[in-house]
Amino acid sequence: SAVISQKPSRDICQRGTSLTIQCQVDSQVTMMFWYRQQPGQSLTLIATANQGSEATYESGFVIDKFPISRPNLTFSTLTVSNMSPEDSSIYLCSVAEERAYEQYFGPGTRLTVT
Amino acid sequence: EDQVTQSPEALRLQEGESSSLNCSYTVSGLRGLFWYRQDPGKGPEFLFTLYSAGEEKEKERLKATLTKKESFLHITAPKPEDSATYLCAHRGSTLGRLYFGRGTQLTVWP
């Protein structure tokens, strides 16, 4: 399975600021996703990161709040914009090959907004 | 609405005490039922994918089974290192998208 890294691993940010989270994979992958895991909750899909085109967002998530880039097949970023305390969560990226179906997750970025 | 529901929310077992975790699903046209393990402060670790009723998969002390309405994760003679949150998920209609249950937090004490 692919080795996935995320930066930063954790951060504490002030209300109203933005944070960009990076996801790097050690091999080319077809599909990349971003999830949010709020305290004590399960994972919620934010969006699918599409290479060379706009991300596909799930209901309840918008591009202005969570802009996503995917410049190539091994890298993606998620920005959490104009943060509020409600954005305090763990943000996870995941990858999958189109035929393999199995999805593998990065270690996550723990974000605290004060 | 397609969804998966996990039970119990939490389970405490003594080392060696076998048990099962449940994941019931109401999904029209199941495209895969996934099991993950998540340790505190880490991302989920892939365990199994099941696609059709009657399918079974095993890994060490874990065995996952699937019926037309639910999946079970059987843990045989668990050890303290099996303590984690176990998540199940179904795959949505668009390839790759996973929708997760709330998880079962398993604690195995010596």
PDB file of N, CA and C in Angstrom, chain B residues 4-54:
ATOM      1  N   VAL B   4     -24.739   3.173   7.435  1.00  0.00           N
ATOM      2  CA  VAL B   4     -24.268   2.047   8.234  1.00  0.00           C
ATOM      3  C   VAL B   4     -24.368   2.430   9.697  1.00  0.00           C
ATOM      4  N   THR B   5     -24.753   1.453  10.520  1.00  0.00           N
ATOM      5  CA  THR B   5     -24.917   1.670  11.949  1.00  0.00           C
ATOM      6  C   THR B   5     -24.116   0.629  12.695  1.00  0.00           C
ATOM      7  N   GLN B   6     -23.256   1.073  13.596  1.00  0.00           N
ATOM      8  CA  GLN B   6     -22.396   0.151  14.318  1.00  0.00           C
ATOM      9  C   GLN B   6     -22.848  -0.015  15.759  1.00  0.00           C
ATOM     10  N   SER B   7     -22.692  -1.245  16.258  1.00  0.00           N
ATOM     11  CA  SER B   7     -23.002  -1.522  17.663  1.00  0.00           C
ATOM     12  C   SER B   7     -22.088  -2.613  18.185  1.00  0.00           C
ATOM     13  N   PRO B   8     -21.803  -2.595  19.481  1.00  0.00           N
ATOM     14  CA  PRO B   8     -22.118  -1.516  20.413  1.00  0.00           C
ATOM     15  C   PRO B   8     -21.205  -0.314  20.180  1.00  0.00           C
ATOM     16  N   GLU B   9     -21.493   0.791  20.851  1.00  0.00           N
ATOM     17  CA  GLU B   9     -20.613   1.965  20.739  1.00  0.00           C
ATOM     18  C   GLU B   9     -19.278   1.684  21.416  1.00  0.00           C
ATOM     19  N   ALA B  10     -19.311   0.946  22.508  1.00  0.00           N
ATOM     20  CA  ALA B  10     -18.085   0.617  23.235  1.00  0.00           C
ATOM     21  C   ALA B  10     -18.196  -0.811  23.748  1.00  0.00           C
ATOM     22  N   LEU B  11     -17.046  -1.478  23.817  1.00  0.00           N
ATOM     23  CA  LEU B  11     -17.011  -2.868  24.249  1.00  0.00           C
ATOM     24  C   LEU B  11     -15.738  -3.104  25.041  1.00  0.00           C
ATOM     25  N   ARG B  12     -15.909  -3.655  26.232  1.00  0.00           N
ATOM     26  CA  ARG B  12     -14.745  -3.991  27.057  1.00  0.00           C
ATOM     27  C   ARG B  12     -14.666  -5.499  27.178  1.00  0.00           C
ATOM     28  N   LEU B  13     -13.524  -6.058  26.863  1.00  0.00           N
ATOM     29  CA  LEU B  13     -13.324  -7.499  26.916  1.00  0.00           C
ATOM     30  C   LEU B  13     -12.091  -7.803  27.742  1.00  0.00           C
ATOM     31  N   GLN B  14     -12.161  -8.940  28.412  1.00  0.00           N
ATOM     32  CA  GLN B  14     -10.960  -9.421  29.070  1.00  0.00           C
ATOM     33  C   GLN B  14     -10.105 -10.141  28.035  1.00  0.00           C
ATOM     34  N   GLU B  15      -8.831 -10.079  28.186  1.00  0.00           N
ATOM     35  CA  GLU B  15      -7.938 -10.767  27.265  1.00  0.00           C
ATOM     36  C   GLU B  15      -8.365 -12.227  27.111  1.00  0.00           C
ATOM     37  N   GLY B  16      -8.513 -12.671  25.845  1.00  0.00           N
ATOM     38  CA  GLY B  16      -8.931 -14.038  25.576  1.00  0.00           C
ATOM     39  C   GLY B  16     -10.426 -14.230  25.426  1.00  0.00           C
ATOM     40  N   GLU B  17     -11.200 -13.201  25.747  1.00  0.00           N
ATOM     41  CA  GLU B  17     -12.670 -13.297  25.678  1.00  0.00           C
ATOM     42  C   GLU B  17     -13.141 -12.907  24.279  1.00  0.00           C
ATOM     43  N   SER B  18     -13.537 -13.859  23.482  1.00  0.00           N
ATOM     44  CA  SER B  18     -13.944 -13.603  22.091  1.00  0.00           C
ATOM     45  C   SER B  18     -15.294 -12.889  22.035  1.00  0.00           C
ATOM     46  N   SER B  19     -15.490 -12.103  20.983  1.00  0.00           N
ATOM     47  CA  SER B  19     -16.746 -11.389  20.822  1.00  0.00           C
ATOM     48  C   SER B  19     -16.875 -10.922  19.376  1.00  0.00           C
ATOM     49  N   SER B  20     -17.977 -10.232  19.087  1.00  0.00           N
ATOM     50  CA  SER B  20     -18.230  -9.734  17.735  1.00  0.00           C
ATOM     51  C   SER B  20     -18.707  -8.303  17.772  1.00  0.00           C
ATOM     52  N   LEU B  21     -18.308  -7.550  16.762  1.00  0.00           N
ATOM     53  CA  LEU B  21     -18.805  -6.201  16.546  1.00  0.00           C
ATOM     54  C   LEU B  21     -19.751  -6.235  15.356  1.00  0.00           C
ATOM     55  N   ASN B  22     -20.792  -5.396  15.420  1.00  0.00           N
ATOM     56  CA  ASN B  22     -21.813  -5.435  14.387  1.00  0.00           C
ATOM     57  C   ASN B  22     -21.831  -4.165  13.558  1.00  0.00           C
ATOM     58  N   CYS B  23     -22.072  -4.319  12.276  1.00  0.00           N
ATOM     59  CA  CYS B  23     -22.264  -3.181  11.369  1.00  0.00           C
ATOM     60  C   CYS B  23     -23.476  -3.512  10.510  1.00  0.00           C
ATOM     61  N   SER B  24     -24.594  -2.871  10.784  1.00  0.00           N
ATOM     62  CA  SER B  24     -25.784  -3.100   9.957  1.00  0.00           C
ATOM     63  C   SER B  24     -25.869  -2.002   8.905  1.00  0.00           C
ATOM     64  N   TYR B  25     -26.341  -2.351   7.747  1.00  0.00           N
ATOM     65  CA  TYR B  25     -26.369  -1.364   6.671  1.00  0.00           C
ATOM     66  C   TYR B  25     -27.705  -1.373   5.948  1.00  0.00           C
ATOM     67  N   THR B  26     -28.106  -0.203   5.546  1.00  0.00           N
ATOM     68  CA  THR B  26     -29.266  -0.042   4.678  1.00  0.00           C
ATOM     69  C   THR B  26     -28.763   0.700   3.459  1.00  0.00           C
ATOM     70  N   VAL B  27     -28.307  -0.055   2.502  1.00  0.00           N
ATOM     71  CA  VAL B  27     -27.699   0.492   1.295  1.00  0.00           C
ATOM     72  C   VAL B  27     -28.323  -0.189   0.099  1.00  0.00           C
ATOM     73  N   SER B  28     -28.817   0.607  -0.816  1.00  0.00           N
ATOM     74  CA  SER B  28     -29.378   0.022  -2.030  1.00  0.00           C
ATOM     75  C   SER B  28     -28.230  -0.289  -2.978  1.00  0.00           C
ATOM     76  N   GLY B  29     -27.998  -1.559  -3.221  1.00  0.00           N
ATOM     77  CA  GLY B  29     -26.921  -1.950  -4.119  1.00  0.00           C
ATOM     78  C   GLY B  29     -25.556  -1.768  -3.482  1.00  0.00           C
ATOM     79  N   LEU B  30     -25.236  -2.631  -2.532  1.00  0.00           N
ATOM     80  CA  LEU B  30     -23.955  -2.522  -1.832  1.00  0.00           C
ATOM     81  C   LEU B  30     -22.793  -2.655  -2.806  1.00  0.00           C
ATOM     82  N   ARG B  31     -21.872  -1.702  -2.720  1.00  0.00           N
ATOM     83  CA  ARG B  31     -20.706  -1.701  -3.605  1.00  0.00           C
ATOM     84  C   ARG B  31     -19.423  -1.997  -2.853  1.00  0.00           C
ATOM     85  N   GLY B  32     -19.578  -2.491  -1.653  1.00  0.00           N
ATOM     86  CA  GLY B  32     -18.404  -2.829  -0.844  1.00  0.00           C
ATOM     87  C   GLY B  32     -18.620  -2.387   0.582  1.00  0.00           C
ATOM     88  N   LEU B  33     -18.287  -3.242   1.530  1.00  0.00           N
ATOM     89  CA  LEU B  33     -18.384  -2.951   2.956  1.00  0.00           C
ATOM     90  C   LEU B  33     -16.949  -3.043   3.497  1.00  0.00           C
ATOM     91  N   PHE B  34     -16.506  -1.974   4.131  1.00  0.00           N
ATOM     92  CA  PHE B  34     -15.108  -1.865   4.531  1.00  0.00           C
ATOM     93  C   PHE B  34     -14.985  -1.860   6.047  1.00  0.00           C
ATOM     94  N   TRP B  35     -13.934  -2.477   6.549  1.00  0.00           N
ATOM     95  CA  TRP B  35     -13.599  -2.410   7.967  1.00  0.00           C
ATOM     96  C   TRP B  35     -12.216  -1.772   8.127  1.00  0.00           C
ATOM     97  N   TYR B  36     -12.147  -0.841   9.095  1.00  0.00           N
ATOM     98  CA  TYR B  36     -10.896  -0.171   9.425  1.00  0.00           C
ATOM     99  C   TYR B  36     -10.672  -0.231  10.927  1.00  0.00           C
ATOM    100  N   ARG B  37      -9.421  -0.145  11.295  1.00  0.00           N
ATOM    101  CA  ARG B  37      -9.023   0.000  12.696  1.00  0.00           C
ATOM    102  C   ARG B  37      -8.401   1.383  12.853  1.00  0.00           C
ATOM    103  N   GLN B  38      -8.770   2.097  13.929  1.00  0.00           N
ATOM    104  CA  GLN B  38      -8.185   3.409  14.162  1.00  0.00           C
ATOM    105  C   GLN B  38      -7.663   3.488  15.598  1.00  0.00           C
ATOM    106  N   ASP B  39      -6.370   3.726  15.716  1.00  0.00           N
ATOM    107  CA  ASP B  39      -5.755   3.949  17.019  1.00  0.00           C
ATOM    108  C   ASP B  39      -5.804   5.441  17.338  1.00  0.00           C
ATOM    109  N   PRO B  40      -5.824   5.798  18.613  1.00  0.00           N
ATOM    110  CA  PRO B  40      -5.897   7.224  18.991  1.00  0.00           C
ATOM    111  C   PRO B  40      -4.792   8.045  18.341  1.00  0.00           C
ATOM    112  N   GLY B  41      -5.175   9.170  17.742  1.00  0.00           N
ATOM    113  CA  GLY B  41      -4.195  10.065  17.148  1.00  0.00           C
ATOM    114  C   GLY B  41      -3.643   9.618  15.813  1.00  0.00           C
ATOM    115  N   LYS B  42      -4.237   8.581  15.223  1.00  0.00           N
ATOM    116  CA  LYS B  42      -3.742   8.069  13.943  1.00  0.00           C
ATOM    117  C   LYS B  42      -4.859   7.972  12.929  1.00  0.00           C
ATOM    118  N   GLY B  43      -4.472   7.836  11.660  1.00  0.00           N
ATOM    119  CA  GLY B  43      -5.459   7.625  10.625  1.00  0.00           C
ATOM    120  C   GLY B  43      -5.949   6.191  10.621  1.00  0.00           C
ATOM    121  N   PRO B  44      -7.113   5.950  10.043  1.00  0.00           N
ATOM    122  CA  PRO B  44      -7.641   4.574   9.982  1.00  0.00           C
ATOM    123  C   PRO B  44      -6.724   3.654   9.187  1.00  0.00           C
ATOM    124  N   GLU B  45      -6.631   2.425   9.665  1.00  0.00           N
ATOM    125  CA  GLU B  45      -5.835   1.395   9.001  1.00  0.00           C
ATOM    126  C   GLU B  45      -6.766   0.394   8.343  1.00  0.00           C
ATOM    127  N   PHE B  46      -6.584   0.185   7.044  1.00  0.00           N
ATOM    128  CA  PHE B  46      -7.452  -0.719   6.289  1.00  0.00           C
ATOM    129  C   PHE B  46      -7.311  -2.154   6.793  1.00  0.00           C
ATOM    130  N   LEU B  47      -8.475  -2.814   6.991  1.00  0.00           N
ATOM    131  CA  LEU B  47      -8.489  -4.218   7.397  1.00  0.00           C
ATOM    132  C   LEU B  47      -9.050  -5.117   6.294  1.00  0.00           C
ATOM    133  N   PHE B  48     -10.319  -4.905   5.929  1.00  0.00           N
ATOM    134  CA  PHE B  48     -10.997  -5.809   4.999  1.00  0.00           C
ATOM    135  C   PHE B  48     -11.961  -5.041   4.098  1.00  0.00           C
ATOM    136  N   THR B  49     -12.221  -5.635   2.936  1.00  0.00           N
ATOM    137  CA  THR B  49     -13.343  -5.247   2.095  1.00  0.00           C
ATOM    138  C   THR B  49     -14.150  -6.493   1.781  1.00  0.00           C
ATOM    139  N   LEU B  50     -15.471  -6.392   1.915  1.00  0.00           N
ATOM    140  CA  LEU B  50     -16.382  -7.485   1.592  1.00  0.00           C
ATOM    141  C   LEU B  50     -17.375  -6.984   0.544  1.00  0.00           C
ATOM    142  N   TYR B  51     -17.707  -7.845  -0.419  1.00  0.00           N
ATOM    143  CA  TYR B  51     -18.542  -7.389  -1.516  1.00  0.00           C
ATOM    144  C   TYR B  51     -19.879  -8.115  -1.627  1.00  0.00           C
ATOM    145  N   SER B  52     -19.928  -9.384  -1.190  1.00  0.00           N
ATOM    146  CA  SER B  52     -21.169 -10.126  -1.403  1.00  0.00           C
ATOM    147  C   SER B  52     -21.497 -10.964  -0.181  1.00  0.00           C
ATOM    148  N   ALA B  53     -22.816 -11.190   0.029  1.00  0.00           N
ATOM    149  CA  ALA B  53     -23.281 -11.973   1.169  1.00  0.00           C
ATOM    150  C   ALA B  53     -22.636 -13.346   1.163  1.00  0.00           C
ATOM    151  N   GLY B  54     -22.196 -13.763   2.344  1.00  0.00           N
ATOM    152  CA  GLY B  54     -21.533 -15.051   2.481  1.00  0.00           C
ATOM    153  C   GLY B  54     -20.018 -14.957   2.444  1.00  0.00           C
TER     154      GLY B  54
END
